[in-house]
PDB file of C-alpha atoms in Angstrom:
ATOM      1  CA  MET A 517       0.000   0.000   0.000  1.00 51.00           C
ATOM      2  CA  ARG A 518       2.796   2.389   0.844  1.00 56.00           C
ATOM      3  CA  PRO A 519       4.490   2.324  -2.627  1.00 55.00           C
ATOM      4  CA  ALA A 520       1.116   2.979  -4.248  1.00 55.00           C
ATOM      5  CA  PHE A 521       0.614   5.984  -1.975  1.00 48.00           C
ATOM      6  CA  ALA A 522       4.066   7.345  -2.877  1.00 50.00           C
ATOM      7  CA  VAL A 523       3.379   6.957  -6.598  1.00 47.00           C
ATOM      8  CA  SER A 524      -0.040   8.636  -6.213  1.00 48.00           C
ATOM      9  CA  ALA A 525       1.422  11.498  -4.191  1.00 47.00           C
ATOM     10  CA  CYS A 526       4.153  12.089  -6.778  1.00 48.00           C
ATOM     11  CA  ALA A 527       1.651  11.964  -9.639  1.00 45.00           C
ATOM     12  CA  LEU A 528      -0.612  14.470  -7.880  1.00 41.00           C
ATOM     13  CA  SER A 529       2.365  16.749  -7.319  1.00 48.00           C
ATOM     14  CA  ILE A 530       3.175  16.681 -11.032  1.00 45.00           C
ATOM     15  CA  LEU A 531      -0.412  17.369 -12.043  1.00 42.00           C
ATOM     16  CA  LEU A 532      -0.762  20.293  -9.649  1.00 42.00           C
ATOM     17  CA  SER A 533       2.500  21.900 -10.681  1.00 47.00           C
ATOM     18  CA  SER A 534       1.732  21.579 -14.388  1.00 46.00           C
ATOM     19  CA  CYS A 535      -0.420  24.702 -14.100  1.00 45.00           C
ATOM     20  CA  ALA A 536       2.606  26.751 -13.015  1.00 46.00           C
ATOM     21  CA  SER A 537       3.651  27.963 -16.447  1.00 44.00           C
ATOM     22  CA  HIS A 538       1.243  29.486 -18.925  1.00 50.00           C
ATOM     23  CA  SER A 539       3.825  31.199 -21.148  1.00 56.00           C
ATOM     24  CA  GLU A 540       4.326  28.250 -23.496  1.00 67.00           C
ATOM     25  CA  SER A 541       1.742  27.123 -25.998  1.00 87.00           C
ATOM     26  CA  ARG A 542       0.167  23.733 -25.486  1.00 88.00           C
ATOM     27  CA  ALA A 543       2.063  22.345 -28.506  1.00 89.00           C
ATOM     28  CA  GLU A 544       5.396  23.627 -27.137  1.00 87.00           C
ATOM     29  CA  LYS A 545       4.663  22.114 -23.738  1.00 86.00           C
ATOM     30  CA  ARG A 546       3.790  18.771 -25.313  1.00 89.00           C
ATOM     31  CA  ALA A 547       6.951  18.784 -27.456  1.00 89.00           C
ATOM     32  CA  ASN A 548       9.130  19.666 -24.466  1.00 88.00           C
ATOM     33  CA  GLU A 549       7.453  16.968 -22.370  1.00 93.00           C
ATOM     34  CA  ASN A 550       7.958  14.331 -25.078  1.00 95.00           C
ATOM     35  CA  ASP A 551      11.597  15.292 -25.633  1.00 96.00           C
ATOM     36  CA  ALA A 552      12.303  15.320 -21.885  1.00 97.00           C
ATOM     37  CA  ARG A 553      10.520  11.984 -21.408  1.00 97.00           C
ATOM     38  CA  ASN A 554      12.579  10.416 -24.210  1.00 97.00           C
ATOM     39  CA  ALA A 555      15.793  11.788 -22.702  1.00 98.00           C
ATOM     40  CA  ALA A 556      14.796  10.482 -19.251  1.00 98.00           C
ATOM     41  CA  LEU A 557      14.028   7.037 -20.704  1.00 97.00           C
ATOM     42  CA  HIS A 558      17.361   6.977 -22.512  1.00 97.00           C
ATOM     43  CA  TRP A 559      19.178   7.864 -19.284  1.00 97.00           C
ATOM     44  CA  LEU A 560      17.228   5.274 -17.263  1.00 97.00           C
ATOM     45  CA  GLN A 561      18.063   2.625 -19.871  1.00 96.00           C
ATOM     46  CA  LEU A 562      21.739   3.448 -19.370  1.00 96.00           C
ATOM     47  CA  LEU A 563      21.232   2.834 -15.649  1.00 95.00           C
ATOM     48  CA  ASP A 564      19.283  -0.364 -16.376  1.00 94.00           C
ATOM     49  CA  SER A 565      22.174  -1.710 -18.437  1.00 93.00           C
ATOM     50  CA  GLY A 566      24.723  -0.726 -15.769  1.00 92.00           C
ATOM     51  CA  ASP A 567      26.410   1.796 -18.080  1.00 95.00           C
ATOM     52  CA  TYR A 568      26.913   4.311 -15.289  1.00 94.00           C
ATOM     53  CA  ASP A 569      29.899   5.952 -16.999  1.00 94.00           C
ATOM     54  CA  GLU A 570      27.748   6.905 -20.000  1.00 95.00           C
ATOM     55  CA  ALA A 571      24.857   7.946 -17.712  1.00 95.00           C
ATOM     56  CA  PHE A 572      27.248  10.348 -15.999  1.00 95.00           C
ATOM     57  CA  GLU A 573      28.121  11.883 -19.368  1.00 93.00           C
ATOM     58  CA  PHE A 574      24.392  12.405 -20.039  1.00 91.00           C
ATOM     59  CA  GLU A 575      23.954  14.540 -16.928  1.00 90.00           C
ATOM     60  CA  ALA A 576      23.911  18.330 -17.221  1.00 90.00           C
ATOM     61  CA  GLN A 577      27.497  19.537 -17.244  1.00 81.00           C
ATOM     62  CA  ASP A 578      26.897  22.271 -14.643  1.00 76.00           C
ATOM     63  CA  PHE A 579      25.669  19.650 -12.187  1.00 72.00           C
ATOM     64  CA  ARG A 580      28.386  17.092 -12.999  1.00 70.00           C
ATOM     65  CA  MET A 581      30.972  19.419 -11.498  1.00 71.00           C
ATOM     66  CA  SER A 582      29.636  18.676  -8.001  1.00 77.00           C
ATOM     67  CA  ARG A 583      30.998  15.092  -8.128  1.00 86.00           C
ATOM     68  CA  THR A 584      33.450  12.998 -10.065  1.00 91.00           C
ATOM     69  CA  GLN A 585      32.516  10.256 -12.482  1.00 93.00           C
ATOM     70  CA  SER A 586      33.776   7.590 -10.062  1.00 94.00           C
ATOM     71  CA  GLN A 587      31.646   9.095  -7.258  1.00 94.00           C
ATOM     72  CA  PHE A 588      28.606   8.991  -9.541  1.00 93.00           C
ATOM     73  CA  VAL A 589      29.311   5.372 -10.519  1.00 94.00           C
ATOM     74  CA  ARG A 590      29.636   4.331  -6.850  1.00 95.00           C
ATOM     75  CA  LEU A 591      26.411   6.173  -6.005  1.00 92.00           C
ATOM     76  CA  MET A 592      24.457   4.455  -8.793  1.00 92.00           C
ATOM     77  CA  GLN A 593      25.915   1.050  -7.905  1.00 92.00           C
ATOM     78  CA  ALA A 594      24.707   1.572  -4.335  1.00 93.00           C
ATOM     79  CA  ARG A 595      21.353   3.083  -5.322  1.00 90.00           C
ATOM     80  CA  ARG A 596      20.285   0.981  -8.318  1.00 90.00           C
ATOM     81  CA  ALA A 597      22.154  -2.334  -8.385  1.00 87.00           C
ATOM     82  CA  PRO A 598      20.448  -3.760  -5.243  1.00 90.00           C
ATOM     83  CA  PHE A 599      17.047  -3.606  -6.993  1.00 92.00           C
ATOM     84  CA  GLY A 600      18.102  -5.869  -9.853  1.00 91.00           C
ATOM     85  CA  ASN A 601      16.894  -5.462 -13.411  1.00 91.00           C
ATOM     86  CA  ALA A 602      14.016  -3.182 -14.306  1.00 94.00           C
ATOM     87  CA  LEU A 603      11.138  -5.435 -15.347  1.00 96.00           C
ATOM     88  CA  SER A 604       8.742  -2.730 -16.501  1.00 96.00           C
ATOM     89  CA  ARG A 605       8.506   1.048 -16.581  1.00 97.00           C
ATOM     90  CA  LYS A 606       5.367   3.072 -17.217  1.00 97.00           C
ATOM     91  CA  PHE A 607       5.267   6.815 -17.811  1.00 97.00           C
ATOM     92  CA  ILE A 608       3.020   8.503 -15.245  1.00 96.00           C
ATOM     93  CA  GLY A 609       3.391  12.174 -16.085  1.00 95.00           C
ATOM     94  CA  ALA A 610       5.588  15.205 -16.513  1.00 95.00           C
ATOM     95  CA  ALA A 611       5.543  18.798 -15.332  1.00 94.00           C
ATOM     96  CA  HIS A 612       7.355  21.916 -16.421  1.00 93.00           C
ATOM     97  CA  LEU A 613       9.309  23.744 -13.700  1.00 92.00           C
ATOM     98  CA  GLU A 614      11.114  27.047 -13.760  1.00 89.00           C
ATOM     99  CA  ARG A 615      12.610  26.606 -10.303  1.00 84.00           C
ATOM    100  CA  PHE A 616      14.223  23.620  -8.658  1.00 80.00           C
ATOM    101  CA  VAL A 617      15.660  23.615  -5.139  1.00 81.00           C
ATOM    102  CA  GLY A 618      19.387  24.316  -5.174  1.00 77.00           C
ATOM    103  CA  ALA A 619      19.437  25.288  -8.844  1.00 79.00           C
ATOM    104  CA  PRO A 620      19.095  28.579 -10.723  1.00 81.00           C
ATOM    105  CA  GLU A 621      15.894  29.433 -12.561  1.00 87.00           C
ATOM    106  CA  GLY A 622      15.694  27.554 -15.814  1.00 87.00           C
ATOM    107  CA  ASN A 623      13.699  25.346 -18.140  1.00 92.00           C
ATOM    108  CA  TYR A 624      13.227  22.118 -16.175  1.00 94.00           C
ATOM    109  CA  GLU A 625      10.992  19.114 -16.692  1.00 96.00           C
ATOM    110  CA  ARG A 626      10.072  16.643 -13.950  1.00 97.00           C
ATOM    111  CA  VAL A 627       9.267  13.197 -15.337  1.00 98.00           C
ATOM    112  CA  LEU A 628       7.732  10.403 -13.269  1.00 98.00           C
ATOM    113  CA  PHE A 629       7.624   6.670 -13.999  1.00 98.00           C
ATOM    114  CA  LYS A 630       6.171   3.666 -12.201  1.00 98.00           C
ATOM    115  CA  THR A 631       8.857   0.995 -12.314  1.00 97.00           C
ATOM    116  CA  ALA A 632       8.993  -2.641 -11.238  1.00 96.00           C
ATOM    117  CA  PHE A 633      12.384  -4.147 -10.415  1.00 96.00           C
ATOM    118  CA  GLU A 634      13.424  -7.749  -9.765  1.00 95.00           C
ATOM    119  CA  ARG A 635      14.015  -7.117  -6.071  1.00 94.00           C
ATOM    120  CA  LYS A 636      11.782  -4.138  -5.330  1.00 92.00           C
ATOM    121  CA  ASN A 637       8.026  -3.724  -5.428  1.00 89.00           C
ATOM    122  CA  PRO A 638       6.695  -1.325  -8.048  1.00 93.00           C
ATOM    123  CA  THR A 639       7.933   2.108  -7.129  1.00 95.00           C
ATOM    124  CA  ALA A 640       8.172   5.636  -8.488  1.00 96.00           C
ATOM    125  CA  GLU A 641      11.235   6.932 -10.296  1.00 97.00           C
ATOM    126  CA  ARG A 642      11.537  10.699 -10.699  1.00 97.00           C
ATOM    127  CA  VAL A 643      13.962  12.258 -13.166  1.00 97.00           C
ATOM    128  CA  ILE A 644      14.477  16.030 -13.324  1.00 95.00           C
ATOM    129  CA  LEU A 645      16.006  17.373 -16.511  1.00 96.00           C
ATOM    130  CA  ILE A 646      17.108  20.790 -17.697  1.00 94.00           C
ATOM    131  CA  LYS A 647      16.932  21.955 -21.286  1.00 94.00           C
ATOM    132  CA  GLN A 648      20.373  22.919 -22.552  1.00 92.00           C
ATOM    133  CA  PRO A 649      21.561  23.874 -26.048  1.00 92.00           C
ATOM    134  CA  ILE A 650      22.617  20.237 -26.602  1.00 92.00           C
ATOM    135  CA  GLY A 651      19.201  18.927 -25.479  1.00 94.00           C
ATOM    136  CA  TRP A 652      17.612  17.703 -22.246  1.00 96.00           C
ATOM    137  CA  ARG A 653      20.101  16.631 -19.590  1.00 95.00           C
ATOM    138  CA  VAL A 654      19.521  14.984 -16.198  1.00 95.00           C
ATOM    139  CA  ILE A 655      20.116  16.942 -13.001  1.00 92.00           C
ATOM    140  CA  ASP A 656      18.357  14.812 -10.370  1.00 91.00           C
ATOM    141  CA  TYR A 657      17.107  11.273  -9.863  1.00 94.00           C
ATOM    142  CA  ARG A 658      15.089   9.714  -7.059  1.00 93.00           C
ATOM    143  CA  ILE A 659      13.520   6.337  -6.353  1.00 92.00           C
ATOM    144  CA  TYR A 660      10.596   6.389  -3.934  1.00 89.00           C
TER     145      TYR A 660
END
């Protein structure tokens, strides 16, 4: 029951915050959401395959400076490896953000998935990305 509550709470949070920005057209918002979702899926697939070195390279460069590649690899090995392989992943929703705690104002997208792992009940994965000239890049990742 608890994982379902966490997923529901995260989904509600995304839906409520999606009203925060009215400056973009609906088509622009949809395109940004789709591009960010695809980038988040690509990054999560790198984690799924254990390619943590490449996942590190896919993070936003500004945020990579806060840790080394070997620190990132150790963190992901500790955070993801114990769950085993991802068995399924379902997109729940996305929300545009202009502010994210500890980061300057920018063009952010919060993407939420419901994921089942070999050794963890279905849970929520949240990926926060920032739009950069080279495309969407990851700045934060959480498993609930």
